[in-house]
mmCIF file of C-alpha atoms and ligand atoms in Angstrom:
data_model
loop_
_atom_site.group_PDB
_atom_site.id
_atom_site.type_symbol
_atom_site.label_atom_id
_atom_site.label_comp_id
_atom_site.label_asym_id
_atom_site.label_seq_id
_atom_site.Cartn_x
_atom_site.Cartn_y
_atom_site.Cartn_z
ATOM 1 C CA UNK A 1 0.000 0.000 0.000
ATOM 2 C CA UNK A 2 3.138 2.320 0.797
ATOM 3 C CA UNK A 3 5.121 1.053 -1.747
ATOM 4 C CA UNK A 4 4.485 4.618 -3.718
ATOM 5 C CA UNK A 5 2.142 6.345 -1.873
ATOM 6 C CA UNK A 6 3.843 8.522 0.639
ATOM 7 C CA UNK A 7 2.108 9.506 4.300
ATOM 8 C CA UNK A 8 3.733 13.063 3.970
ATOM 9 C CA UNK A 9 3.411 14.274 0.314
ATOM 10 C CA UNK A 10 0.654 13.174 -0.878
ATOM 11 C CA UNK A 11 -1.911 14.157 1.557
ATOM 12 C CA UNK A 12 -5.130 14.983 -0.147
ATOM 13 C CA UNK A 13 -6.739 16.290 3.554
ATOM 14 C CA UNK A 14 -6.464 16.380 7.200
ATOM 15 C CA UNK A 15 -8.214 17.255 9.595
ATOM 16 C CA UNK A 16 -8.957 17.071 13.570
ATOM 17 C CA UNK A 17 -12.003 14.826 13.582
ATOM 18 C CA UNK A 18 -15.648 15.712 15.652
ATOM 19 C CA UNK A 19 -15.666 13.440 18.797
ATOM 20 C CA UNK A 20 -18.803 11.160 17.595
ATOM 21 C CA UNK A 21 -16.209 10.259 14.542
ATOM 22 C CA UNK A 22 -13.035 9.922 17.146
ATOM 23 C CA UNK A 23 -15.715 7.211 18.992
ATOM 24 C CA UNK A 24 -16.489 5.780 15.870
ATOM 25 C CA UNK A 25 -12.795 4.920 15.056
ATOM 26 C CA UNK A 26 -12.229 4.105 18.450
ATOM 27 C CA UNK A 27 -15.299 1.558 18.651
ATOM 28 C CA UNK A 28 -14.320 0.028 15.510
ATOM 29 C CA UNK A 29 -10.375 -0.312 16.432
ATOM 30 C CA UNK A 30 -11.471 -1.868 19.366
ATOM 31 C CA UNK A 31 -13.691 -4.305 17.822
ATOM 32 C CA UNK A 32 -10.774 -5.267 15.214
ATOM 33 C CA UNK A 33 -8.278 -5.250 18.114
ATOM 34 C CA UNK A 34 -9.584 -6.316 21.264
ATOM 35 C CA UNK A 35 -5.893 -6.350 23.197
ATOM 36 C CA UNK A 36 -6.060 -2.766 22.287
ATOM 37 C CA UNK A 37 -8.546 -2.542 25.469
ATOM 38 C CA UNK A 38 -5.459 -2.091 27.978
ATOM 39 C CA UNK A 39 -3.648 0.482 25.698
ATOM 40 C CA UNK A 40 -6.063 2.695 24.183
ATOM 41 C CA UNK A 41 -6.109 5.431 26.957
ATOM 42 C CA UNK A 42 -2.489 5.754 26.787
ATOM 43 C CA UNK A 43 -2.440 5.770 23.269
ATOM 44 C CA UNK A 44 -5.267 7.757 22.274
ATOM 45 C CA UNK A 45 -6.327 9.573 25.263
ATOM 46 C CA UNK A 46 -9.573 11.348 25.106
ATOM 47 C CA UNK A 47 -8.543 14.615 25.076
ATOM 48 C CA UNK A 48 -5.674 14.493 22.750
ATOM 49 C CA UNK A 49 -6.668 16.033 19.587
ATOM 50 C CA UNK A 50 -6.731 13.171 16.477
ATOM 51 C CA UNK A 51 -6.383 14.160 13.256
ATOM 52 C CA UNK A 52 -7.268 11.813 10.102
ATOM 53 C CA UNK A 53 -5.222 12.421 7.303
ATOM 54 C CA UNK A 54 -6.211 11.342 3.937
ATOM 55 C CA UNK A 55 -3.815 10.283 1.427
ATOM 56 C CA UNK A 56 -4.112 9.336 -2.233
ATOM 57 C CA UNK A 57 -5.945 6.218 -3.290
ATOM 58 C CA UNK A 58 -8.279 5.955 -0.564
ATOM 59 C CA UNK A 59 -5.365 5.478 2.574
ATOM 60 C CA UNK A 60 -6.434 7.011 5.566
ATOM 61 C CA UNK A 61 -3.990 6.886 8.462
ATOM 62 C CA UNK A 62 -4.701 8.331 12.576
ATOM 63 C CA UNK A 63 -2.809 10.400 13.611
ATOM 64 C CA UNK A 64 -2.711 11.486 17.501
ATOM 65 C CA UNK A 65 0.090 14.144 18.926
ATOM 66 C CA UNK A 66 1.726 14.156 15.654
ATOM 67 C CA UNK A 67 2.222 10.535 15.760
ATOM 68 C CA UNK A 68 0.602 7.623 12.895
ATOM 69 C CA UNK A 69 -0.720 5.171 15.170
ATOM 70 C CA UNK A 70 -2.912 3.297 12.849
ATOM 71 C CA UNK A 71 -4.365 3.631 8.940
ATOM 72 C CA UNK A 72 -6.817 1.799 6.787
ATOM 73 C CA UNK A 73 -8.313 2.012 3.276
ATOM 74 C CA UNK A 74 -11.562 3.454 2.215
ATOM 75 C CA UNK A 75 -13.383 2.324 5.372
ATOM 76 C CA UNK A 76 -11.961 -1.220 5.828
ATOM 77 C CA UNK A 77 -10.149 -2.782 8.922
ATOM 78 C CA UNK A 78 -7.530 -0.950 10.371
ATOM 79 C CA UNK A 79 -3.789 -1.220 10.472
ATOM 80 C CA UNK A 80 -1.530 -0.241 13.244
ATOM 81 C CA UNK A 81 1.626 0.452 11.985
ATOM 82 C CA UNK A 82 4.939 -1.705 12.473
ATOM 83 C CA UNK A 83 6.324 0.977 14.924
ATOM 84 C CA UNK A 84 3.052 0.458 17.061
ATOM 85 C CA UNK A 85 3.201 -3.715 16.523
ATOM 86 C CA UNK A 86 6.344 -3.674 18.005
ATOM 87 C CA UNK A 87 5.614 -1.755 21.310
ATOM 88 C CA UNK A 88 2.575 -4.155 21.668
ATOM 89 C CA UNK A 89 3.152 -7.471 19.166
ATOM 90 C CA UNK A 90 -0.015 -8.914 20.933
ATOM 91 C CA UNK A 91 -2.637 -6.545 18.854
ATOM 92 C CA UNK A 92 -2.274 -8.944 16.066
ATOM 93 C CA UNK A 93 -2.481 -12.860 15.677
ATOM 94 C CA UNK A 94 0.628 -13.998 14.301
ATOM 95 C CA UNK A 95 1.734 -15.450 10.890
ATOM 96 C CA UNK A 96 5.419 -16.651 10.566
ATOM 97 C CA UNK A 97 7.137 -16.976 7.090
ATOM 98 C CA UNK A 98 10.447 -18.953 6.673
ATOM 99 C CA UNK A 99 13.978 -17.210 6.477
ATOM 100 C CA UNK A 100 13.602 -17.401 2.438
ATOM 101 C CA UNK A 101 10.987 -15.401 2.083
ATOM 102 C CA UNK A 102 12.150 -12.296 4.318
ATOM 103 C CA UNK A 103 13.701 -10.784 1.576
ATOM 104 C CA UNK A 104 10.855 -10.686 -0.598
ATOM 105 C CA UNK A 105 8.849 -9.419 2.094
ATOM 106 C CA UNK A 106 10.922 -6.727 2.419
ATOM 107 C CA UNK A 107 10.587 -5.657 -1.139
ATOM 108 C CA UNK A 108 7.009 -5.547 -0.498
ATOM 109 C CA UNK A 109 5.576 -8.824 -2.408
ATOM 110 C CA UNK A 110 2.173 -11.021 -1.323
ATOM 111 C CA UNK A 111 3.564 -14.125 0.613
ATOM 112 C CA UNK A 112 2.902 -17.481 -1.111
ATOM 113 C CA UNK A 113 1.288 -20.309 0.869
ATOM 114 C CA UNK A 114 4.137 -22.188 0.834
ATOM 115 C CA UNK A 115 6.275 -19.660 2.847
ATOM 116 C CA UNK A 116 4.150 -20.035 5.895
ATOM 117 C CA UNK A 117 3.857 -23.783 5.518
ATOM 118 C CA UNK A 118 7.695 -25.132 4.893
ATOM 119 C CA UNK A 119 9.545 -26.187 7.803
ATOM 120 C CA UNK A 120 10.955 -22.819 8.910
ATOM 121 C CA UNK A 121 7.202 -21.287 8.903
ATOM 122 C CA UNK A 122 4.536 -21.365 11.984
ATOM 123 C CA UNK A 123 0.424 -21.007 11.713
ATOM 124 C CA UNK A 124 -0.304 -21.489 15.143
ATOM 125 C CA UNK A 125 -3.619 -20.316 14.912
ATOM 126 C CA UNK A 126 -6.596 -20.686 12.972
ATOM 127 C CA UNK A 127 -7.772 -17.540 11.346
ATOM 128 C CA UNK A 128 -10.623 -16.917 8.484
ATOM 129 C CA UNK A 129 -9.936 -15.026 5.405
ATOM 130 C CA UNK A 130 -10.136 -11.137 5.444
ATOM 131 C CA UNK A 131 -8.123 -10.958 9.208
ATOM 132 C CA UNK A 132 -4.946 -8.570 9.691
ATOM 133 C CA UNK A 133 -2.392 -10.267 10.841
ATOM 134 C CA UNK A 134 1.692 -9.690 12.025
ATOM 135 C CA UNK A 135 4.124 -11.213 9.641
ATOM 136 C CA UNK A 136 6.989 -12.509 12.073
ATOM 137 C CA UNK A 137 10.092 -14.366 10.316
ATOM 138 C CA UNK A 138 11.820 -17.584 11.427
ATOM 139 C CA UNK A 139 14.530 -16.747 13.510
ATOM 140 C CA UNK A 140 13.559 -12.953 14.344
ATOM 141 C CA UNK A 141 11.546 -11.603 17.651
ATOM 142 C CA UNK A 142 9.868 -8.657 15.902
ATOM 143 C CA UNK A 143 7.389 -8.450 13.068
ATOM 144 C CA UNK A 144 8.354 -7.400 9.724
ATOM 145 C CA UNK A 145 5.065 -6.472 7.971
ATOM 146 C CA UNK A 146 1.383 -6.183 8.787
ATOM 147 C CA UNK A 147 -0.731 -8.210 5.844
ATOM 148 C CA UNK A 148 -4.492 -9.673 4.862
ATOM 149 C CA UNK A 149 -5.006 -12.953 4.606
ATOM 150 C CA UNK A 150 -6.584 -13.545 1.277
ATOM 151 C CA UNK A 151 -7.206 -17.341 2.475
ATOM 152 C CA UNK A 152 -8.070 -19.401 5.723
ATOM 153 C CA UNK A 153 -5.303 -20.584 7.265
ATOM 154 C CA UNK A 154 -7.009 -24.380 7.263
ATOM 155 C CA UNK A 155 -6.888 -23.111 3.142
ATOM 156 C CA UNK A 156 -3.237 -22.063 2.982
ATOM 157 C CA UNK A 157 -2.020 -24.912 4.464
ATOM 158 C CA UNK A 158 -4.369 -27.584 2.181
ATOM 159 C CA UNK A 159 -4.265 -25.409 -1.274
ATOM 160 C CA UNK A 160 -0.685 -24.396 -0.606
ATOM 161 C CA UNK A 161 -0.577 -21.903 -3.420
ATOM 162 C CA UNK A 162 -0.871 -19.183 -4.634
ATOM 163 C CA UNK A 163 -1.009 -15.652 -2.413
ATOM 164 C CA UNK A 164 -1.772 -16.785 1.042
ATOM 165 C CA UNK A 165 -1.473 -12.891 2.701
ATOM 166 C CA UNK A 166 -0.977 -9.588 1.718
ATOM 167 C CA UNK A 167 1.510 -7.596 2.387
ATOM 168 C CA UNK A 168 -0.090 -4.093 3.334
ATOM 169 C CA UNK A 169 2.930 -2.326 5.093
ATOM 170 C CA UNK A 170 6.350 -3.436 5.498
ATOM 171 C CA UNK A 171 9.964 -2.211 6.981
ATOM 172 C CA UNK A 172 11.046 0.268 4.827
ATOM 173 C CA UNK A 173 8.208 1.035 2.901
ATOM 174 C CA UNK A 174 7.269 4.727 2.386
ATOM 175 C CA UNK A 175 5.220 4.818 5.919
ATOM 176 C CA UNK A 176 7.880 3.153 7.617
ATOM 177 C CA UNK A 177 10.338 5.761 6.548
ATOM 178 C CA UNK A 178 8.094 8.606 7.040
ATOM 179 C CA UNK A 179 8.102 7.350 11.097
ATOM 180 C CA UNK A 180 11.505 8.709 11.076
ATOM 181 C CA UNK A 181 11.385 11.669 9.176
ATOM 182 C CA UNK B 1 3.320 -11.505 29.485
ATOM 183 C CA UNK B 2 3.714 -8.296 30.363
ATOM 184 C CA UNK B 3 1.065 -5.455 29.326
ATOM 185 C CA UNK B 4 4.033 -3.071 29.144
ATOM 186 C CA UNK B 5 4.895 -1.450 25.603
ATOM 187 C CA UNK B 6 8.051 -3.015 24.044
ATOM 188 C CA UNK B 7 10.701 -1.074 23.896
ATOM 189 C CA UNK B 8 12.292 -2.073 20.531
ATOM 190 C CA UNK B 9 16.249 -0.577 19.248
ATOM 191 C CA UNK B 10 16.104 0.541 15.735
ATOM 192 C CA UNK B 11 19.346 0.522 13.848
ATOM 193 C CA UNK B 12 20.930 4.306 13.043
ATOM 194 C CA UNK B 13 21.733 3.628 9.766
ATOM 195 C CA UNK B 14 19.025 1.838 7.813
ATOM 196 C CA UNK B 15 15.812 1.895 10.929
ATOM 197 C CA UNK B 16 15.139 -1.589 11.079
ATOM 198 C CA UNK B 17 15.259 -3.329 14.316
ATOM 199 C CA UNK B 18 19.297 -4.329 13.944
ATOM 200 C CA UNK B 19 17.550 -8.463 13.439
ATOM 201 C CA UNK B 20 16.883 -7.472 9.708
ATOM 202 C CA UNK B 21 19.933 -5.236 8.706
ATOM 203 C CA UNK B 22 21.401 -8.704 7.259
ATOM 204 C CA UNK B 23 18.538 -8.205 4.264
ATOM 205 C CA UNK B 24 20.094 -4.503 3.307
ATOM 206 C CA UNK B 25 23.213 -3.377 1.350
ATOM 207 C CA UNK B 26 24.027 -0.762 4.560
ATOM 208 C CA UNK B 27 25.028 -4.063 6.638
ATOM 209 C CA UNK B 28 28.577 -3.277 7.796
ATOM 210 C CA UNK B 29 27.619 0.404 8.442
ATOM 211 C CA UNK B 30 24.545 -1.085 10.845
ATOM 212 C CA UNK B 31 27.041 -3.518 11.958
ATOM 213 C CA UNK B 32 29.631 -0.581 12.877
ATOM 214 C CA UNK B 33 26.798 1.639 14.645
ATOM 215 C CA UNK B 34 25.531 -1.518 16.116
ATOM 216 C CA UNK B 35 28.618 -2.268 17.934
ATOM 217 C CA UNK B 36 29.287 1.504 18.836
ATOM 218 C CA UNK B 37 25.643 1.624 20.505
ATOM 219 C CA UNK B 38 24.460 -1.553 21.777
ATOM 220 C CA UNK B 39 27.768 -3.871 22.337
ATOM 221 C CA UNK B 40 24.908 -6.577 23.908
ATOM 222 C CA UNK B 41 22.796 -6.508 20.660
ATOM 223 C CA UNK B 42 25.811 -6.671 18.635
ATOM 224 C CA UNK B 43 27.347 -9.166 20.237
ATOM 225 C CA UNK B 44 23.791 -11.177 20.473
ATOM 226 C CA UNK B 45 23.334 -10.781 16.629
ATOM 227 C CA UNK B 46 26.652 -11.237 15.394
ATOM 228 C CA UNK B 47 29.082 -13.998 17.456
ATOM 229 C CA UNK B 48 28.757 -17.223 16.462
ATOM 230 C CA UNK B 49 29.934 -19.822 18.930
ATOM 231 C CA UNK B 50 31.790 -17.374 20.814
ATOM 232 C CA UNK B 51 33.759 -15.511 17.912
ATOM 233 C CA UNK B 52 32.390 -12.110 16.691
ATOM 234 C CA UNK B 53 31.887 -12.761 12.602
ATOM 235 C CA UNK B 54 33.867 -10.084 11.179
ATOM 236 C CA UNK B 55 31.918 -7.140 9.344
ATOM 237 C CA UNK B 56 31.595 -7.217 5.565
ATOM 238 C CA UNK B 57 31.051 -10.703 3.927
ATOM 239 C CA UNK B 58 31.766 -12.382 7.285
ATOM 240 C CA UNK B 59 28.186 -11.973 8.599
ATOM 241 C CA UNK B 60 26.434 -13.819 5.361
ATOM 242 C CA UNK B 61 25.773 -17.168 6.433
ATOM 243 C CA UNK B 62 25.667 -19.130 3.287
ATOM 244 C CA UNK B 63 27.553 -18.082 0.107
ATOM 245 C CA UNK B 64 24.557 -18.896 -2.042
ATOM 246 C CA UNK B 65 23.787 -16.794 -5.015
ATOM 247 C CA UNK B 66 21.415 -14.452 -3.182
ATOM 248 C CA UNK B 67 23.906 -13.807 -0.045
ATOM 249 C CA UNK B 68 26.567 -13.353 -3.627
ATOM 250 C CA UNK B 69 23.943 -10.707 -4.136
ATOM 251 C CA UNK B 70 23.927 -9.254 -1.499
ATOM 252 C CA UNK B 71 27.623 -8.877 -1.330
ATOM 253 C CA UNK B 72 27.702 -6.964 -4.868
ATOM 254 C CA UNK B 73 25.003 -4.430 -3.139
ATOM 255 C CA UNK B 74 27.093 -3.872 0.022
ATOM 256 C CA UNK B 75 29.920 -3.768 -2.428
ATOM 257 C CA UNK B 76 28.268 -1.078 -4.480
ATOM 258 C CA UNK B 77 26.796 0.860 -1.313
ATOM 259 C CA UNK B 78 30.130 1.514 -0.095
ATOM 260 C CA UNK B 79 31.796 2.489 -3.489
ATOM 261 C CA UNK B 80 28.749 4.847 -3.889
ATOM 262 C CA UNK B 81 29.427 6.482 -0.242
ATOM 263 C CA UNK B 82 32.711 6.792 -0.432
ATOM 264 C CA UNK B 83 32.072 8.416 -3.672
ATOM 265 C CA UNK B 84 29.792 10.841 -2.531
ATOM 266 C CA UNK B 85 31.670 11.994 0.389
ATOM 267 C CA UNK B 86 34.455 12.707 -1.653
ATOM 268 C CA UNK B 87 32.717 14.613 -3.889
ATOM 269 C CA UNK B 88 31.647 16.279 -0.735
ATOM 270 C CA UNK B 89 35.372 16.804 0.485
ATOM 271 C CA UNK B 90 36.498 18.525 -3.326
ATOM 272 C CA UNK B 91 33.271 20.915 -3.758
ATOM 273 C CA UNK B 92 32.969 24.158 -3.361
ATOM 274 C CA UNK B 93 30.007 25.886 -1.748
ATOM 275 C CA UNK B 94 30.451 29.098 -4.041
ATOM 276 C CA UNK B 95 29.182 32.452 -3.166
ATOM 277 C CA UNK B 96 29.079 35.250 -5.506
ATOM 278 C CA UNK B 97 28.684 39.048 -5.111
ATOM 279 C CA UNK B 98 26.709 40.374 -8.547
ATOM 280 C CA UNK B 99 27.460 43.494 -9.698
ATOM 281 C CA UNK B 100 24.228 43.906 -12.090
ATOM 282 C CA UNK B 101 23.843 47.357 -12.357
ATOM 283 C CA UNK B 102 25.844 50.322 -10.270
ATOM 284 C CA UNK B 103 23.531 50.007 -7.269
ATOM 285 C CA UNK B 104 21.888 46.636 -7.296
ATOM 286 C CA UNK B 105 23.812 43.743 -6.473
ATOM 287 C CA UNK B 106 23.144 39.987 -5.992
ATOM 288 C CA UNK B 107 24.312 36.984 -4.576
ATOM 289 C CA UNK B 108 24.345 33.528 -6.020
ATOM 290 C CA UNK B 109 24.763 30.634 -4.280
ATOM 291 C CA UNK B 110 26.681 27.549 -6.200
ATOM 292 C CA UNK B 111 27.188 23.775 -5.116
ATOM 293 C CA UNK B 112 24.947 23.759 -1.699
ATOM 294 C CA UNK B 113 22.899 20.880 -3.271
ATOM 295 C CA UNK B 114 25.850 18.415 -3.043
ATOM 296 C CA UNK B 115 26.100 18.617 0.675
ATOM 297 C CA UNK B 116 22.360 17.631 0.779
ATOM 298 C CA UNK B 117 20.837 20.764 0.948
ATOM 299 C CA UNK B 118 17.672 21.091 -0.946
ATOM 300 C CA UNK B 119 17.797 24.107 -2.561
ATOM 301 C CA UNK B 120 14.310 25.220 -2.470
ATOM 302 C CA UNK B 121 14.351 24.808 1.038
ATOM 303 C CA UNK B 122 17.333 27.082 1.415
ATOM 304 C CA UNK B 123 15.864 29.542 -0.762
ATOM 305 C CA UNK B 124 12.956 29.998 1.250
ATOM 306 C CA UNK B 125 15.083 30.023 4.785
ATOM 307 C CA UNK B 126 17.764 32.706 3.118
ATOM 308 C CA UNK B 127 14.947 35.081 2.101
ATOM 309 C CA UNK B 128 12.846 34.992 5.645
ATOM 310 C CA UNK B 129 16.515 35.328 7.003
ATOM 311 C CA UNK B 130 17.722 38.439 4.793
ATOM 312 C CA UNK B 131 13.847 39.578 4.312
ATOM 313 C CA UNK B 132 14.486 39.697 0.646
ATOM 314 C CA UNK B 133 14.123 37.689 -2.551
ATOM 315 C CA UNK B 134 15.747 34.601 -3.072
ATOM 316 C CA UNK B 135 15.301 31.504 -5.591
ATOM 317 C CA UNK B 136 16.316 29.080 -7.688
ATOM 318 C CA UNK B 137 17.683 29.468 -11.063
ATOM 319 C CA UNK B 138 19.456 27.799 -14.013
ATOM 320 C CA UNK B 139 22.400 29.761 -14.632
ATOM 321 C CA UNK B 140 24.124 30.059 -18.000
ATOM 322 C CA UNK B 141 25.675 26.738 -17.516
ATOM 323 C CA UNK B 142 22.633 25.310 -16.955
ATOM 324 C CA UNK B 143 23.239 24.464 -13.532
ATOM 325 C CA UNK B 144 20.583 25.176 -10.202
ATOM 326 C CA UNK B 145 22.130 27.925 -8.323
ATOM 327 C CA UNK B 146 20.794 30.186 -5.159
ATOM 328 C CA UNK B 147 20.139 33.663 -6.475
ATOM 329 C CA UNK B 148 19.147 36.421 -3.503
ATOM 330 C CA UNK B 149 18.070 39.459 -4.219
ATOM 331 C CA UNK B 150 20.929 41.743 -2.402
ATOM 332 C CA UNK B 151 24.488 41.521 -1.093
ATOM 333 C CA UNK B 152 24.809 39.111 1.839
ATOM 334 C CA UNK B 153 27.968 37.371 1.130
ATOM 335 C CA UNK B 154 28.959 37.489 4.332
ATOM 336 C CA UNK B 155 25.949 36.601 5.828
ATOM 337 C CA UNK B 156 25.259 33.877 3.682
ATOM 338 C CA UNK B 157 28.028 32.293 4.710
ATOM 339 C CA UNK B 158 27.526 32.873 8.302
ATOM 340 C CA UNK B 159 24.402 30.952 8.093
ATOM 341 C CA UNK B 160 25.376 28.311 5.862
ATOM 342 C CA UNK B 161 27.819 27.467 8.494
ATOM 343 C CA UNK B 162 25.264 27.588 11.414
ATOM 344 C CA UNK B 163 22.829 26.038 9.508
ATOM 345 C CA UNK B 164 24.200 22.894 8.123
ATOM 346 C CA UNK B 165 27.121 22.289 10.362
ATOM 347 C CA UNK B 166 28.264 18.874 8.152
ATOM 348 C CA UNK B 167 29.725 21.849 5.935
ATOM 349 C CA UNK B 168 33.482 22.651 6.785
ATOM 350 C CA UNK B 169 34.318 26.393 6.705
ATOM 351 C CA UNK B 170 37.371 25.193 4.113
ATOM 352 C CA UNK B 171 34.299 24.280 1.604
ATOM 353 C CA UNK B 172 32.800 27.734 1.228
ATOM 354 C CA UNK B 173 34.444 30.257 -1.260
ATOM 355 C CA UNK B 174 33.398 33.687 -1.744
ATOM 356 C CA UNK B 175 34.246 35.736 -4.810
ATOM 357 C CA UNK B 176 32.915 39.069 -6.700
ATOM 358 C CA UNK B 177 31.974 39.311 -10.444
ATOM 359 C CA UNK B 178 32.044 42.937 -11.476
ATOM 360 C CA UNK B 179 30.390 44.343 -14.448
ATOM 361 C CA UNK B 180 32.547 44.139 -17.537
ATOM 362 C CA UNK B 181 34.410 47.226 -17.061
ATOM 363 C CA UNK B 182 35.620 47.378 -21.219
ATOM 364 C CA UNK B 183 33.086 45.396 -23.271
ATOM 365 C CA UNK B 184 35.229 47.299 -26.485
ATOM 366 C CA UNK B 185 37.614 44.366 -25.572
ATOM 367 C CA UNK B 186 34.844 41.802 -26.615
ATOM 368 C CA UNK B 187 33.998 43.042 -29.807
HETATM 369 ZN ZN1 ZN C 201 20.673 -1.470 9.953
#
């Protein structure tokens, strides 16, 4: 989603959102994101003013003190982003690929079913189709991109082709750098 | 499991936590800051079975053709540093006073762009500095240069040097370019 469209050039709008629409977006991260129960407060508290920026293509990302905590597209699940996963890796189930597909990751490319079902890979849970997940790597402790599956797990793991998961955001895409502009 | 945020190290020279700076070209520069910063995490990362795996090629586990790869980029990473910052060390950050007519004189700015500076940027910071114009221009040679509308040599280079302070003093030549005093010499 970031591999071209960047979080600080191409906004189209921002703007500090009514509270009835900062409820709404809180209501619906919590729904997506249950853990996010024990965090939100600190992370969004009620006063702090949150803006929504809208970028190109239909991205929108939240933004509170200055900070991207989480973005989504037209009005589909959100995303928080990697910088966020890592403080709290339990917001997302977990999808692991093997070491040889890190690299493609990286350069932004859909994971293939069989790089979360070879030996280096782990599905230790059982997830529908449509779910964001964390994409950890064999060997590493912290995530390297947040994705949609595009299959059941139960699916990957019996079709074993084809994309399994999307990659939406990734280390060093164009939102990851902007986090450390 | 703790409810506690995570505090997570990102590497200095590429921002990845320092697990995935195998997978980029900038490897022995993350490895260098790595070691400088967090001696733990770089010795965690890095020693295998006691002995530290030297920077550079050392660190790539299998000589397969994608760590061969991988090489080549870290290869080509570090020829195209050490090209830039020598570039860097043999440019000159040129400022000119411009004689245009008897009274009005201007000052052009050469060569800032090399030292990272982007130009529009500094045109807009020189001219809420001096409270006059300033912008970017081709100049005869075709190249992007700094003009501002007034004479602020001295200045100019006063705040270059406060303002990007990567840019060594020795870098920064000022010079004058008077109106052709006998254009009969041209003809
Ligand atoms: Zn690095």
């Amino acid at each position: 989603m970031f591999k071209k469209v960047h979080p600080k050039e191409d906004i189209a709008s921002q703007s500090q959102v009514k509270s009835s629409v900062q409820r709404n977006i809180r209501t619906k991260l919590l729904d997506q994101m249950p853990e996010l129960e024990k965090h939100l407060d600190e992370l969004m508290p009620k006063k702090a003013a949150l803006t929504v920026v809208k970028l190109r293509e239909h991205i929108s990302l939240v933004v509170v003190n200055g900070e991207v905590l989480f973005f989504n597209h037209f009005d589909e699940a959100y995303y928080p982003t990697l910088k966020l996963l890592h403080k709290y890796p339990a917001l997302l189930p977990k999808l692991q690929v093997d070491r040889g597909a890190i690299r493609f990751v990286l350069s932004g490319a859909n994971i293939m079913c069989p790089g979360l079902t070879s030996p280096g890979a782990r599905m230790d849970v059982s997830l529908p189709e449509g779910r964001v997940v964390a994409i950890m790597a064999e060997g590493k402790e912290h995530a390297l991109a947040v994705g949609i599956t595009k299959m059941s797990t139960d699916d990957i793991r019996q079709v074993n082709k084809g994309h399994g998961v999307d990659t939406i955001h990734y280390l060093g895409d164009q939102l990851w750098k902007s986090l450390f502009e | 499991m703790t409810d506690a945020p995570k505090n997570v190290v990102y590497c200095g020279v590429c921002t990845f936590p320092p697990e995935y700076c195998e997978f980029g070209a900038s490897l022995p520069r993350c490895q260098k800051w790595l070691e400088a910063n967090h001696p733990d995490l770089f010795t965690a990362l890095y020693s295998v079975g006691g002995n530290v795996v030297a920077g550079e090629k050392g660190a790539l586990d299998e000589l397969d053709s994608d760590s061969k790869k991988l090489a080549k980029a870290i290869g080509k990473e570090e020829a195209k540093l050490k090209r830039v910052q020598e570039k860097k060390a043999s440019t000159m950050i040129v400022i000119k006073r411009i004689e245009r007519t008897k009274k009005k004189r201007v000052t052009s700015v050469l060569n800032l762009e090399v030292f990272d500076v982007e130009l529009k940027k500094a045109a807009k910071q020189f001219a809420s500095r001096f409270a006059c114009g300033s912008s970017v221009s081709k100049n005869n040679q075709n190249l992007e240069e700094i003009v501002i509308q007034g004479d602020v040599s001295e200045e100019v280079k006063a705040y270059i040097l406060q303002t990007w302070k990567t840019i060594p003093e020795k870098n920064i030549q000022l010079i004058e370019e008077k109106k052709k005093k006998k254009p009969e010499e041209e003809v």
